Structures are given as structure tokens and as C-alpha cells.
Coordinates of C-alpha atoms in Angstrom, one line a residue:
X1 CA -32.5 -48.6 -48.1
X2 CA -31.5 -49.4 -51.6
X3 CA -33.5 -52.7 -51.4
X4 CA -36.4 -51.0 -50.7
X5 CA -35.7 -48.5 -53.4
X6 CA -35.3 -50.9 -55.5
X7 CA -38.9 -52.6 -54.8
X8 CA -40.4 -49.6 -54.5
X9 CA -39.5 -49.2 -57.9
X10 CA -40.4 -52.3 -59.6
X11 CA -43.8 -52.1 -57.5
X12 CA -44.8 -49.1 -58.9
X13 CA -43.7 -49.7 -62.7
X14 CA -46.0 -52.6 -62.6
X15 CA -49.1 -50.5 -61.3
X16 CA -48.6 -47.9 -63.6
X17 CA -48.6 -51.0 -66.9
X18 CA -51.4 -52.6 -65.4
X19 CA -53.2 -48.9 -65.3
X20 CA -52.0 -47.8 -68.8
X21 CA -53.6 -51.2 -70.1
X22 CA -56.7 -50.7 -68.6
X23 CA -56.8 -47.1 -69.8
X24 CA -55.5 -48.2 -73.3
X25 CA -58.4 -50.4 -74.1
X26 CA -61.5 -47.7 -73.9
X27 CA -59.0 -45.1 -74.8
X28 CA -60.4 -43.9 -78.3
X29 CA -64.0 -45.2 -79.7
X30 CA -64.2 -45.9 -83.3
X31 CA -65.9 -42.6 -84.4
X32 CA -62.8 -40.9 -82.8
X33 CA -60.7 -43.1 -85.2
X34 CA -62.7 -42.6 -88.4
X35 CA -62.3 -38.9 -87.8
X36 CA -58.2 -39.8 -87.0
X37 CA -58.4 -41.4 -90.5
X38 CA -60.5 -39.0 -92.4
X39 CA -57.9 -36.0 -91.1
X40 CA -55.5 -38.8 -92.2
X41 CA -56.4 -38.9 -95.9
X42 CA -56.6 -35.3 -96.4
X43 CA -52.7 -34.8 -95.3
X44 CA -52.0 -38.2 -97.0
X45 CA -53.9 -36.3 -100.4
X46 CA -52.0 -32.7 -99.6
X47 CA -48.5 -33.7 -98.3
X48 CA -47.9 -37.1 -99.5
X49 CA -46.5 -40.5 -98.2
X50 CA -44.1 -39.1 -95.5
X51 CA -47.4 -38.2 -93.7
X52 CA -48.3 -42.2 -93.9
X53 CA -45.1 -43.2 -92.8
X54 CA -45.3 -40.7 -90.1
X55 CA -48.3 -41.9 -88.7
X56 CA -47.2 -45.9 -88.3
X57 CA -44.8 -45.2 -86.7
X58 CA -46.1 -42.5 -84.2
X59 CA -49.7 -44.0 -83.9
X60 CA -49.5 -47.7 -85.8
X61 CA -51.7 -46.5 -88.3
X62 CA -51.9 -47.6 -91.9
X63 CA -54.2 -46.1 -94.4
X64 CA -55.7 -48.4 -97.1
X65 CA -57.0 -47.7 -100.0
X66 CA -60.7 -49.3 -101.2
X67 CA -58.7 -52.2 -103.0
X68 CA -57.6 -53.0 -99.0
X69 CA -54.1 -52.5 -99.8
X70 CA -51.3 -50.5 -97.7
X71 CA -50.5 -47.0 -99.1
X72 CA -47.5 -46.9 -97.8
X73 CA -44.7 -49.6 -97.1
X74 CA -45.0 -51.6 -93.2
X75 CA -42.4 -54.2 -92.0
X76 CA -44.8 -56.5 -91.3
X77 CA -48.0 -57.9 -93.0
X78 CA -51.7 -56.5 -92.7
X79 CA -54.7 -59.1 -93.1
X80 CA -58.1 -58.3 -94.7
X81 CA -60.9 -57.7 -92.8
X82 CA -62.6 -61.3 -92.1
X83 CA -65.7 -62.3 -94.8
X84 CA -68.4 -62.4 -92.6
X85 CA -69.8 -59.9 -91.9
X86 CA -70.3 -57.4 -95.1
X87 CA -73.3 -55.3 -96.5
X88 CA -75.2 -55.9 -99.4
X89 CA -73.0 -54.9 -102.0
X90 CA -70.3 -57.1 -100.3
X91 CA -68.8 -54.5 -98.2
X92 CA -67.1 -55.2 -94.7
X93 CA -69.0 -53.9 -92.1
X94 CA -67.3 -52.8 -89.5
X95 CA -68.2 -53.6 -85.8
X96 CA -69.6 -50.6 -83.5
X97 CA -67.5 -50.6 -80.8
X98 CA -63.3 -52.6 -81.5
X99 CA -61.8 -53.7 -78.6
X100 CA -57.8 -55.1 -78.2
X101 CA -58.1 -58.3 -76.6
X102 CA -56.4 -59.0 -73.4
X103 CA -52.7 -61.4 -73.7
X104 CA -54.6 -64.7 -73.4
X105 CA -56.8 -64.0 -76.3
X106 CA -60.1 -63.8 -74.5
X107 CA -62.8 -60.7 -75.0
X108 CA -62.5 -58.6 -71.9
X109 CA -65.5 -58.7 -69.7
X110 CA -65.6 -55.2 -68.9
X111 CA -67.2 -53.8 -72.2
X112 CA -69.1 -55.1 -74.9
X113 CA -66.3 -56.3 -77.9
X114 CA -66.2 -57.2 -81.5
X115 CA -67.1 -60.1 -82.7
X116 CA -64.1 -62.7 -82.8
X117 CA -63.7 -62.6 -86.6
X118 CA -63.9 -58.9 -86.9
X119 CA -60.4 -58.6 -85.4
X120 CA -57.5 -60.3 -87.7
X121 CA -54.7 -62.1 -86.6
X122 CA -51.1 -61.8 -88.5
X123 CA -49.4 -65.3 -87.2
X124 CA -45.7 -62.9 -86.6
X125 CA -45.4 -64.7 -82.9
X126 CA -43.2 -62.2 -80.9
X127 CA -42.2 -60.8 -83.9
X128 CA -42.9 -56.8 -82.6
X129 CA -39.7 -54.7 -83.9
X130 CA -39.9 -52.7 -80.5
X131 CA -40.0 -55.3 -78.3
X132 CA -43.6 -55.0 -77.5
X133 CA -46.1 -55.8 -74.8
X134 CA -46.5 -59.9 -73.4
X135 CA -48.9 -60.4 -76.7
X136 CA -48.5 -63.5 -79.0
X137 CA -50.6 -62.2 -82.2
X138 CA -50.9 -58.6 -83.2
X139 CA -54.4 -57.7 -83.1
X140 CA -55.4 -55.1 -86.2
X141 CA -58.7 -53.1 -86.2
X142 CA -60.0 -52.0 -89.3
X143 CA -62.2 -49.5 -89.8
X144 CA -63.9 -47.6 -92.7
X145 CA -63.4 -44.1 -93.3
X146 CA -65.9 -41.6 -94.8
X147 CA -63.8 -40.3 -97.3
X148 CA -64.1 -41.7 -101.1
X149 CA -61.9 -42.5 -103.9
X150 CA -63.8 -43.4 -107.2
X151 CA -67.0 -43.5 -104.7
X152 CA -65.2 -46.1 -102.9
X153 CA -64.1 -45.6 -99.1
X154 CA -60.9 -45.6 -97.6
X155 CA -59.9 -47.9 -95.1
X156 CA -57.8 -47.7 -91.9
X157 CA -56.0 -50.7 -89.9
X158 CA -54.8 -49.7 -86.5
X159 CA -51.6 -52.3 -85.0
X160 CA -52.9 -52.4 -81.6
X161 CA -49.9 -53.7 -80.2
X162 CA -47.8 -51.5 -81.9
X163 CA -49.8 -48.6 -80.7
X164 CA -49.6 -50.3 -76.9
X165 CA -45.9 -50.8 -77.7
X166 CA -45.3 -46.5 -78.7
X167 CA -47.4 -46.0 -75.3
X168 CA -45.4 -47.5 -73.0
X169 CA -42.3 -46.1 -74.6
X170 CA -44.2 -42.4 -74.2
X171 CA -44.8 -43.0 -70.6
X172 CA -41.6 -45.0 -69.2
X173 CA -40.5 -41.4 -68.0
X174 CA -43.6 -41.0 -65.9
X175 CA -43.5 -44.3 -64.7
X176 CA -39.8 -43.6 -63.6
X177 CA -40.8 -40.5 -62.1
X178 CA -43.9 -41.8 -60.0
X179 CA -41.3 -44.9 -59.1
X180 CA -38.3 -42.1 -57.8
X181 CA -41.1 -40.1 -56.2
X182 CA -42.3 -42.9 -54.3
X183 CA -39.2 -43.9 -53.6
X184 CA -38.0 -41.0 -52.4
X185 CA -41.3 -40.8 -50.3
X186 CA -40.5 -44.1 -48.3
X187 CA -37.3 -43.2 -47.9
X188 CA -37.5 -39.9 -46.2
X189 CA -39.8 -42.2 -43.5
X190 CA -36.9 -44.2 -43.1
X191 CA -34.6 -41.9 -42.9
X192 CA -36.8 -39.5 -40.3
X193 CA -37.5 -42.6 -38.0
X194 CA -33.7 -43.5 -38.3
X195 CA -32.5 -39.9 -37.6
X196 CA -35.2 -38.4 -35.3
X197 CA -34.3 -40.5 -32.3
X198 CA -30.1 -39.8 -33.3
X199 CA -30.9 -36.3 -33.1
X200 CA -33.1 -36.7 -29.9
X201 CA -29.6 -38.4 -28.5
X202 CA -27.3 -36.5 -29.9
X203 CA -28.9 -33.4 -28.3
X204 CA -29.3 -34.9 -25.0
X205 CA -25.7 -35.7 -25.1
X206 CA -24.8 -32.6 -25.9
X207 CA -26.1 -30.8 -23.0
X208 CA -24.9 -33.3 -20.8
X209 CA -21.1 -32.6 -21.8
X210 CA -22.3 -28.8 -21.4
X211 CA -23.5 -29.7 -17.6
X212 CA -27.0 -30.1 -17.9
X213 CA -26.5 -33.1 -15.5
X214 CA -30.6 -33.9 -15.8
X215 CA -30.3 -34.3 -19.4
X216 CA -32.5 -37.7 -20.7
X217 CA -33.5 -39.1 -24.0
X218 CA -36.8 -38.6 -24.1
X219 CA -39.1 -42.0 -23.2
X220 CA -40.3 -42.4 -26.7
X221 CA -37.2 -42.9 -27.9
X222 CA -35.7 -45.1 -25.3
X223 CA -39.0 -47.6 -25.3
X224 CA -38.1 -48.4 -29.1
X225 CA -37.4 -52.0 -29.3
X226 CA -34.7 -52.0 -31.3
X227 CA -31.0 -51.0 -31.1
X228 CA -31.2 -47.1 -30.8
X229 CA -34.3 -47.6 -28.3
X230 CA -31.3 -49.9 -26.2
X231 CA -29.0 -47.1 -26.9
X232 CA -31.0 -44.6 -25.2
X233 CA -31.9 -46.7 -22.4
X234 CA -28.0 -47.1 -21.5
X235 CA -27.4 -43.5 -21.8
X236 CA -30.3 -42.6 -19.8
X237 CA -28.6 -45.2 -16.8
X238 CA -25.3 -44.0 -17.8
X239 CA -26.4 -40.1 -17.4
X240 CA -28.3 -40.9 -14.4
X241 CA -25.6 -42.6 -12.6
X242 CA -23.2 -39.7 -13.5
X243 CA -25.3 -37.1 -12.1
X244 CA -25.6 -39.5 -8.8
X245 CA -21.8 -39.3 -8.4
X246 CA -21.5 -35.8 -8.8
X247 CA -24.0 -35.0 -6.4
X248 CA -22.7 -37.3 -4.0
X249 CA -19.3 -35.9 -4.4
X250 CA -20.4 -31.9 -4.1
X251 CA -22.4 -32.8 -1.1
X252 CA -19.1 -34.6 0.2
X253 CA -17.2 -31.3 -0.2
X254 CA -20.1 -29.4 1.0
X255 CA -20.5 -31.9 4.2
X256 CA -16.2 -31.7 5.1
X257 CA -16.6 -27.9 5.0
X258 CA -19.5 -27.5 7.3
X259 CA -17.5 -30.7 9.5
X260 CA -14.3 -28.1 9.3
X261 CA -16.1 -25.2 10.6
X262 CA -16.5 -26.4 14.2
X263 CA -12.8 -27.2 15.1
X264 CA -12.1 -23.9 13.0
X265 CA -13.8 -22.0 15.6
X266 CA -13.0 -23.5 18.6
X267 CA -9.5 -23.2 17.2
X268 CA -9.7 -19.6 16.9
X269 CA -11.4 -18.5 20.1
X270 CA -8.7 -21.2 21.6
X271 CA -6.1 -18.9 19.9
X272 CA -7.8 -15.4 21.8
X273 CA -7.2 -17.3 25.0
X274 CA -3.8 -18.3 24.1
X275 CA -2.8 -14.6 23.4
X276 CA -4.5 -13.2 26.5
X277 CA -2.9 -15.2 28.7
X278 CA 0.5 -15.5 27.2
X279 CA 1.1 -11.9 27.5
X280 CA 3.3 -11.2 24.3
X281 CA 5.8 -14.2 25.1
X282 CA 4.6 -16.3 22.1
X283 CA 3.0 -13.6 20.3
X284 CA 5.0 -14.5 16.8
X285 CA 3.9 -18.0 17.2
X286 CA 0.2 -17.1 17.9
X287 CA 0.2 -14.9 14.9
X288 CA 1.3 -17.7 12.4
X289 CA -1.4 -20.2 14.0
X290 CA -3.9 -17.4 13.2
X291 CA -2.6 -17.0 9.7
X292 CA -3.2 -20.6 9.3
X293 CA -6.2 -21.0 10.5
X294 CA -7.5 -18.0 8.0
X295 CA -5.9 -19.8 5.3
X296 CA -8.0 -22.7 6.2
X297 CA -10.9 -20.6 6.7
X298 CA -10.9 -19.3 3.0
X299 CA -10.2 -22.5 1.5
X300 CA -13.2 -24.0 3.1
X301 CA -15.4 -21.1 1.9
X302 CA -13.7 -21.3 -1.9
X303 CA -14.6 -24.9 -1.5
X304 CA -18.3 -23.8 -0.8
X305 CA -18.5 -21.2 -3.4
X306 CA -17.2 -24.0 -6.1
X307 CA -19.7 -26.2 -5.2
X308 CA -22.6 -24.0 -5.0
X309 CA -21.3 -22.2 -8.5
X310 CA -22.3 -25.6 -10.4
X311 CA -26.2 -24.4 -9.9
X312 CA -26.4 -20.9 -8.1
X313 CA -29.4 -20.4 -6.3
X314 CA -30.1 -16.3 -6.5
X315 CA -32.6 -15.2 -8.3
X316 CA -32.7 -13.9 -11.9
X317 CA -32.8 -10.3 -12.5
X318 CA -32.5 -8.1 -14.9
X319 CA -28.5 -7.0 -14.7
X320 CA -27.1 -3.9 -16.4
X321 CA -23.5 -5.6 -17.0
X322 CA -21.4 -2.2 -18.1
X323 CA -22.7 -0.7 -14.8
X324 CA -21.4 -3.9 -13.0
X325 CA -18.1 -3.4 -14.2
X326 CA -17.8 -0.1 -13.5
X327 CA -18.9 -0.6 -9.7
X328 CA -16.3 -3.5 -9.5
X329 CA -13.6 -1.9 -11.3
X330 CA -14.3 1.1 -8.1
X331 CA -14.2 -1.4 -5.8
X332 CA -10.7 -2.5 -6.9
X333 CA -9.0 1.1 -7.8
X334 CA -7.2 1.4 -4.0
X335 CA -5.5 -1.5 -4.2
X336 CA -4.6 -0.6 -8.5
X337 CA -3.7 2.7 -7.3
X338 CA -1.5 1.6 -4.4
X339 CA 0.7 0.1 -7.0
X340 CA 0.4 2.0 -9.9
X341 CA -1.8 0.4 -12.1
X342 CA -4.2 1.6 -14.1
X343 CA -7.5 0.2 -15.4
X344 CA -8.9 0.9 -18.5
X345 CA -12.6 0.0 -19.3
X346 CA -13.9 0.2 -22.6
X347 CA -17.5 -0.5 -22.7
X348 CA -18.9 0.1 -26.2
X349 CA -22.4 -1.6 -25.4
X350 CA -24.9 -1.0 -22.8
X351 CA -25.7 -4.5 -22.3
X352 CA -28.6 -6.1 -20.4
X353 CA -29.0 -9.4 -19.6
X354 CA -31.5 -11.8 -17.3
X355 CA -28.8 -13.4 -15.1
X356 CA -27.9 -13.7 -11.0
X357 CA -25.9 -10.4 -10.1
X358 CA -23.9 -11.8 -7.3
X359 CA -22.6 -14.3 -9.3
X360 CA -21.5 -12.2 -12.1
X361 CA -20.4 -9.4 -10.2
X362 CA -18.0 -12.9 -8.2
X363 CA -17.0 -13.4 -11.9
X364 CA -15.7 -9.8 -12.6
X365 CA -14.6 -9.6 -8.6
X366 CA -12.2 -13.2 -9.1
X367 CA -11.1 -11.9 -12.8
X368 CA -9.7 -7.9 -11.8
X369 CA -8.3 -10.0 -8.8
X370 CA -6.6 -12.2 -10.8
X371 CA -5.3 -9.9 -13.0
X372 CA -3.8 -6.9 -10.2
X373 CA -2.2 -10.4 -8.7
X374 CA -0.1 -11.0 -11.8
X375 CA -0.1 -7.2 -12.9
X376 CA 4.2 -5.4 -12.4
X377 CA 4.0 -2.2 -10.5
X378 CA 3.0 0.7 -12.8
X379 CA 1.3 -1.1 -15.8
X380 CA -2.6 -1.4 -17.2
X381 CA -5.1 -3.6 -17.0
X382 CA -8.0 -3.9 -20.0
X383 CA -11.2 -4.4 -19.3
X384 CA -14.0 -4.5 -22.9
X385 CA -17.4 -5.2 -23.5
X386 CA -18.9 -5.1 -26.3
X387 CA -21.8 -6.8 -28.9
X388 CA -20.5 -9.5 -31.0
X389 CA -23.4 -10.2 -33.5
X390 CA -26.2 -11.8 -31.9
X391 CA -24.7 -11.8 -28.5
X392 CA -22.2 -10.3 -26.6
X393 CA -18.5 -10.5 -25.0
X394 CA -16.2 -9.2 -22.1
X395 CA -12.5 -9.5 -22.0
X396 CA -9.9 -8.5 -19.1
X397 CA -6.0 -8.3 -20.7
X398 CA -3.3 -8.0 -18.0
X399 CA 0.7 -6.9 -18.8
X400 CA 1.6 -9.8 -16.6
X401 CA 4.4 -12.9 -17.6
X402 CA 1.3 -14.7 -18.9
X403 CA 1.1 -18.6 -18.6
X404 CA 2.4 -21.2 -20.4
X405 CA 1.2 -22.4 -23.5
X406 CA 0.3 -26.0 -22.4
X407 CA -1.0 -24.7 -19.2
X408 CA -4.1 -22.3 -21.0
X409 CA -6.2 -25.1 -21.5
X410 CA -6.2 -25.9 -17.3
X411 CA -6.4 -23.4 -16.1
X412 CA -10.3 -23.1 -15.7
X413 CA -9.9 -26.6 -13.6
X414 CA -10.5 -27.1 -9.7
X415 CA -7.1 -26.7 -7.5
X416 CA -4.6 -26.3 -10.9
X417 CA -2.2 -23.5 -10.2
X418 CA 0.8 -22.6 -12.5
X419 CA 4.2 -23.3 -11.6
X420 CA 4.3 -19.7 -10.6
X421 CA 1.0 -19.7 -8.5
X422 CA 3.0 -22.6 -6.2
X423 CA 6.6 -20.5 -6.5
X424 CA 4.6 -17.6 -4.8
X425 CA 2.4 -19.5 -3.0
X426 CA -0.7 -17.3 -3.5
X427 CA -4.3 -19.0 -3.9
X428 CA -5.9 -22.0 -4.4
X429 CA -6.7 -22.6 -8.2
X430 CA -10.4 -21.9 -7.3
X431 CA -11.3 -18.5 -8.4
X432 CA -10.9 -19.1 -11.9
X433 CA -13.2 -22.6 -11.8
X434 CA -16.0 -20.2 -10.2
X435 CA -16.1 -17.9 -13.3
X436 CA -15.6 -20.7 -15.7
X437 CA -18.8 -22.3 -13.7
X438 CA -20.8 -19.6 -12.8
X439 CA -20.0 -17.8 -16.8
X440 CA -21.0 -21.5 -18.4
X441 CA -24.3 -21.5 -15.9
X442 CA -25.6 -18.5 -17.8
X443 CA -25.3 -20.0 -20.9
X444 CA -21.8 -18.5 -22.3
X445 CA -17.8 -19.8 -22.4
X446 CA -14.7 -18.8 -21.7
X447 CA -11.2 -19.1 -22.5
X448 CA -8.0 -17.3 -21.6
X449 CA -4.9 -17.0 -23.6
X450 CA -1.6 -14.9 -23.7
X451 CA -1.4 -11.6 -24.7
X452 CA 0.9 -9.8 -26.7
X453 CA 3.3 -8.6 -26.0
X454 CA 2.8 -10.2 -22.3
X455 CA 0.3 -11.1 -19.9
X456 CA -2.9 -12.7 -19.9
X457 CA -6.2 -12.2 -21.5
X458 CA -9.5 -14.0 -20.7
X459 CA -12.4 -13.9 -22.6
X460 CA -16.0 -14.5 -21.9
X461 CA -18.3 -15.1 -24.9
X462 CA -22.6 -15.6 -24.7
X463 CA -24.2 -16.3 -27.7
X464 CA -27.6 -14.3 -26.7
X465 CA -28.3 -11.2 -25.3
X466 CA -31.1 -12.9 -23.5
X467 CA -30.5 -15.6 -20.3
X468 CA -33.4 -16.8 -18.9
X469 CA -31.7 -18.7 -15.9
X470 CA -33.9 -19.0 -12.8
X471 CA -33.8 -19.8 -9.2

């Protein structure tokens, strides 16, 4: 990128000189410069011989006087007008149009120029203080002026080279400016065709990490033929062989569960008979087979709601979710009451949201579960909602032991179960994978951590009020 900045640069300095000196030569006529020298030699007559010093070295003018000699002091020499061409009472006659000649010497074909002898020649080879175009002889014009002195006319020799020389000094600025512009012009193509397909893959990975198993870089990026295009080709084949193994394994689990249900039920009406006909003599045996077999039973359908949590299939609708709480939190005060807990809701917000209600109402269903599981006898349980700038959040707190610390970050993962979850020997380590899925399908997050001074709080955050998950 700096190379190219680089030639970008040096490109467009040379335009612009080239351009300058084809501007330079028909830039001012010679009755433009006898009214330059006439407005000359009244300041030179009113304000002295700064204004003549002034003037060389702004425009490489020097004013003569009719003897053809300098008024004012030059570093280098001026010759006279040539001989040959001069009006009857000797005068020099001065061409009608001057002209700079180009660096090899030559008249330039574009315009009519003076006659060769009409522009003199100083032999100072290279010898321009400021440096100075690629000229080997400075070229003076010299025109006459109408003011007099003694009847007599002034005289004005312009250093062409000098003048060239003061030019390109006045304009390096713009040259570097047009040069940065440009250059900042080519690079923000480089840069866009470098970072447009980065950002095309950076996004698709992205939402493959969020689950968006479907998620592709785009085909115009991945038919590039270059390195990114080859990037995005292998993580097209890399995200479409993920999304092949995950669907093969849900539809494993989805395939064992079905398989399980058939021996499950022969099992159970096998179990009726059993009882019927044992008449009470294994009845405490029968009763632990049945347990069993329920246990199984609910495992298999956790199993089934895990998997079908990754992409629920309800429709949207338009769900009011303070009014969900509340009928969830009804739904759940016998067994709070039972045991002397209380549930507090705190719903600040009326919040309403495109989503799938059965699944959210399962979220809120696994999390006050969750919490009256872990809840002491005779404590509360804090349920919030509320807008959190341009989106919204619920939490549930219990006054449980809480989990610990190393344990927060797992336990949103399928079958994990604290070392207290095994000690009791309650659950699965399902119910909180389903919220985590089903919470992360509409678009939000969740985490849970400990609260103070005990239990457990979980927290559900979505950045937008509006979800427009569909079937």
C-alpha cells in the first residue's frame, strides 16, 4: 500500500509539471506585461527601489531604464535586446507575441513564437539560484513599456526561468495535495476490496458461533481467486460440514427416543399385568419398576424438547411477556405455598415482543422450577422485568446455596449437574440448556450467577424489543 502511495504520488507530481508548463507558456500576452511594467514604473517612481527588488524576486522582473540598463541590482547578468530587428530611429522592436522556448531550445509548435534573435540568451548553464526547471540557458523577454523618461521608454526584461522556477515553488503545495488526494483515493479501493470480503467473513462467522448453523459467505466473495476467495471457500465447507454433524447427531437423539418409546410402553402395560395378577405380593417392587420407567419416560421427552429447542417450530405471535409471568408464576404458587415460599414479581415494563409463547412460557416454567428446587422452606424468590435501553431484561434470584464459582459458566450445558444436583439426585441437567436454547433462538442471552447474600440469580438479556422469529 505504501508502494502504490508512493507511485501514485510521483505519477501525479509529474502531470501536474507537465500541465503547469503547458499553462505557463500562453499564460500572460505581451500587452498584459507592458501594462505589469507600466504599473511597475509608477511604484518604482512613487516608492522606490524596494518595489524593483520586490518584483525579481516575486515575478523575475527587472525594469530598465531607456539606456537598457538594470535599475536595480540582479545576481545574474541581463543581455540587450538582439540588433536586428529595430525601428527607424534605431529602436528595438519588440516581437508581437514572446514565447519561452521548450528545454531543447526549439520554438514550440503550438503557437506562433518570436523570432530566434528576439529572445537573448545569458550563457549561466545551470546556474539558476533556486534550483530551477531542466533548462540550460535562461531565456529573457524584453519588452517596451509606454511610459517615458526624457521621451525615451522604459524597458522591461522578464527571466522566464526564474519566473517558471517561483511557479513551481507556489504550486508544490497543490501538487502535494492532488498527489495525497489521489492517493488517498486508490487507497480507500484497496482498502474496501481488502476489508469488504473480511467483514462479509467475519459476520458470517459470527453468526455461526451464535447458531445460525446455515450461515455462508456469500458466493461473490468465495469465487475471488485469490487467498480470502480460498478462505471463504474453506469456511463455507467447514460450516457446511458442521451443520451436517449436528443434524445428524439431533436426529440420532431424536431417532433413540422415538426407538425408546416402544419397549417403554410395552414395559408399562407389562407392569399393569404384573400388578393385577400378583395381588399385592410384589407390590413394593412393582412400584420402583414404575418409578423407573417414568424416570426413563421424562428423560426421553427432555431429550426431545433439547433437540427441538435448537429451532422451535410454533408460530410467532405477538406475546405480552409480564402477563406470561404472571400466569406462570400462578401456576407455580401451590407448590411455593406448600413450603412457604413466596414469590415476588416486579414487573416495571409492559413488554411486548414477536416470539413463540410455548417456548417462552417452557423458559419461565424450567426457570421458577429451578429455583422452588433449590429454594429453603420459608424464603423468596425474585422474579423482574424491566426495559434496559433499547431492549429489555428478566431476572429470577433464589435464597438458595447458590453454585460454585467455576461451575456458572456450565451450567447452561446439556446433562451438567452440580455436585449437589448428583448428591440429591434430582434432574437431568436439561432444563436449563432449553432456556439457554430456546432464550438464544429469540435473539437474547443469558447467564446466571450467585447472589448475595446466597442463592442464585439468572438473567436473560435481548437487545431489541422487536423478534421477528418465524415458523
Amino acid at each position: 500500500m505504501l508502494l502504490t502511495m508512493i507511485l501514485v504520488s510521483v505519477a501525479t507530481f509529474f502531470i501536474a509539471d507537465e500541465v503547469r508548463r503547458q499553462q505557463f507558456e500562453s499564460e500572460i500576452n505581451v500587452e498584459q506585461w507592458q501594462h505589469m511594467g507600466d504599473d511597475l514604473v509608477s511604484r518604482y517612481r512613487r516608492d522606490g527601489e524596494q518595489v524593483l527588488t520586490d518584483a525579481w524576486n516575486a515575478e523575475g522582473m527587472v525594469l530598465l531604464s531607456p539606456a537598457m540598463q538594470p535599475l536595480t541590482n540582479i545576481p545574474i547578468p541581463i543581455p540587450p535586446p538582439p540588433n536586428g530587428h529595430r525601428d527607424e530611429e534605431g529602436r528595438p522592436i519588440p516581437p508581437p507575441e514572446q514565447m519561452v522556448p521548450p528545454a531543447n531550445g526549439t520554438p514550440s509548435d503550438r503557437a506562433p513564437g518570436p523570432p530566434p534573435d528576439m529572445v537573448s540568451r545569458s550563457f549561466v548553464p545551470n546556474g539558476e539560484p533556486s534550483g530551477g526547471p531542466p533548462m540550460h540557458f535562461r531565456a529573457w523577454q524584453h519588452i517596451e513599456l509606454s511610459a517615458m523618461d526624457d521621451g525615451k521608454p522604459y524597458w522591461l526584461a522578464i527571466d522566464q526561468v526564474k519566473r517558471f522556477d517561483i511557479a513551481q515553488r507556489n504550486r508544490l503545495p497543490l501538487y502535494l495535495a492532488i498527489a495525497v488526494a489521489l492517493a488517498a483515493f486508490c487507497c480507500a479501493i484497496l482498502t474496501g476490496y481488502i476489508t469488504r470480503p473480511l467483514k462479509a467473513l467475519s459476520r458470517a462467522t459470527r453468526e455461526l458461533a451464535e447458531g445460525n448453523l446455515q450461515s455462508r459467505v456469500a458466493e461473490k466473495v468465495s469465487s475471488r481467486r485469490d487467498e480470502l476467495g480460498e478462505l471463504a471457500k474453506d469456511f463455507n465447507t467447514m460450516a457446511q460440514r458442521l451443520q451436517l454433524l449436528l443434524e445428524d447427531q439431533q436426529q440420532l437423539l431424536r431417532d433413540i427416543s422415538h426407538e425408546l418409546r416402544t419397549p417403554l410402553a410395552r414395559l408399562q402395560i407389562a407392569l399393569e399385568l404384573a400388578r393385577h395378577r400378583a395381588a399385592g405380593v410384589v407390590e413394593r417392587e412393582l412400584d420402583r419398576i414404575e418409578y423407573e420407567g417414568n424416570a426413563i419416560n421424562e428423560l426421553i421427552d427432555e431429550v426431545l424438547t433439547l433437540v427441538r429447542a435448537n429451532q422451535p417450530a410454533d408460530a410467532s405471535e405477538l406475546v405480552d411477556v409480564a402477563e406470561l409471568w404472571l400466569e406462570r408464576v400462578e401456576q407455580a404458587q401451590l407448590e411455593a405455598e406448600e413450603r412457604g415460599i413466596r414469590i415476588d414479581t416486579v414487573l416495571r415494563d409492559q413488554i411486548e415482543v414477536i416470539g413463540q409463547r410455548r417456548w417462552l412460557g417452557r423458559v419461565m416454567d424450567n426457570l421458577i422450577r429451578n429455583a422452588l428446587k433449590y429454594s429453603p422452606d420459608d424464603s423468596v424468590i425474585s422474579i423482574a422485568l424491566q426495559r434496559v435501553g433499547k431492549g429489555w431484561e428478566f431476572s429470577i434470584a433464589d435464597q438458595g446455596p447458590g453454585v460454585e464459582p467455576e461451575a456458572l459458566e456450565h451450567l447452561f450445558k446439556p446433562f451438567y449437574r452440580t455436585d449437589q444436583a448428583r448428591q440429591t439426585g434430582s434432574g437431568y441437567g436439561i432444563g436449563l440448556s432449553i432456556v439457554e436454547r430456546v432464550i438464544r433462538f429469540h435473539g437474547g442471552s443469558v447467564v446466571a450467577r450467585n447472589a448475595q447474600p446466597s442463592g442464585l440469580a439468572v438473567v436473560a438479556s435481548f437487545p431489541t424489543l422487536a423478534d421477528t422469529r418465524s415458523e
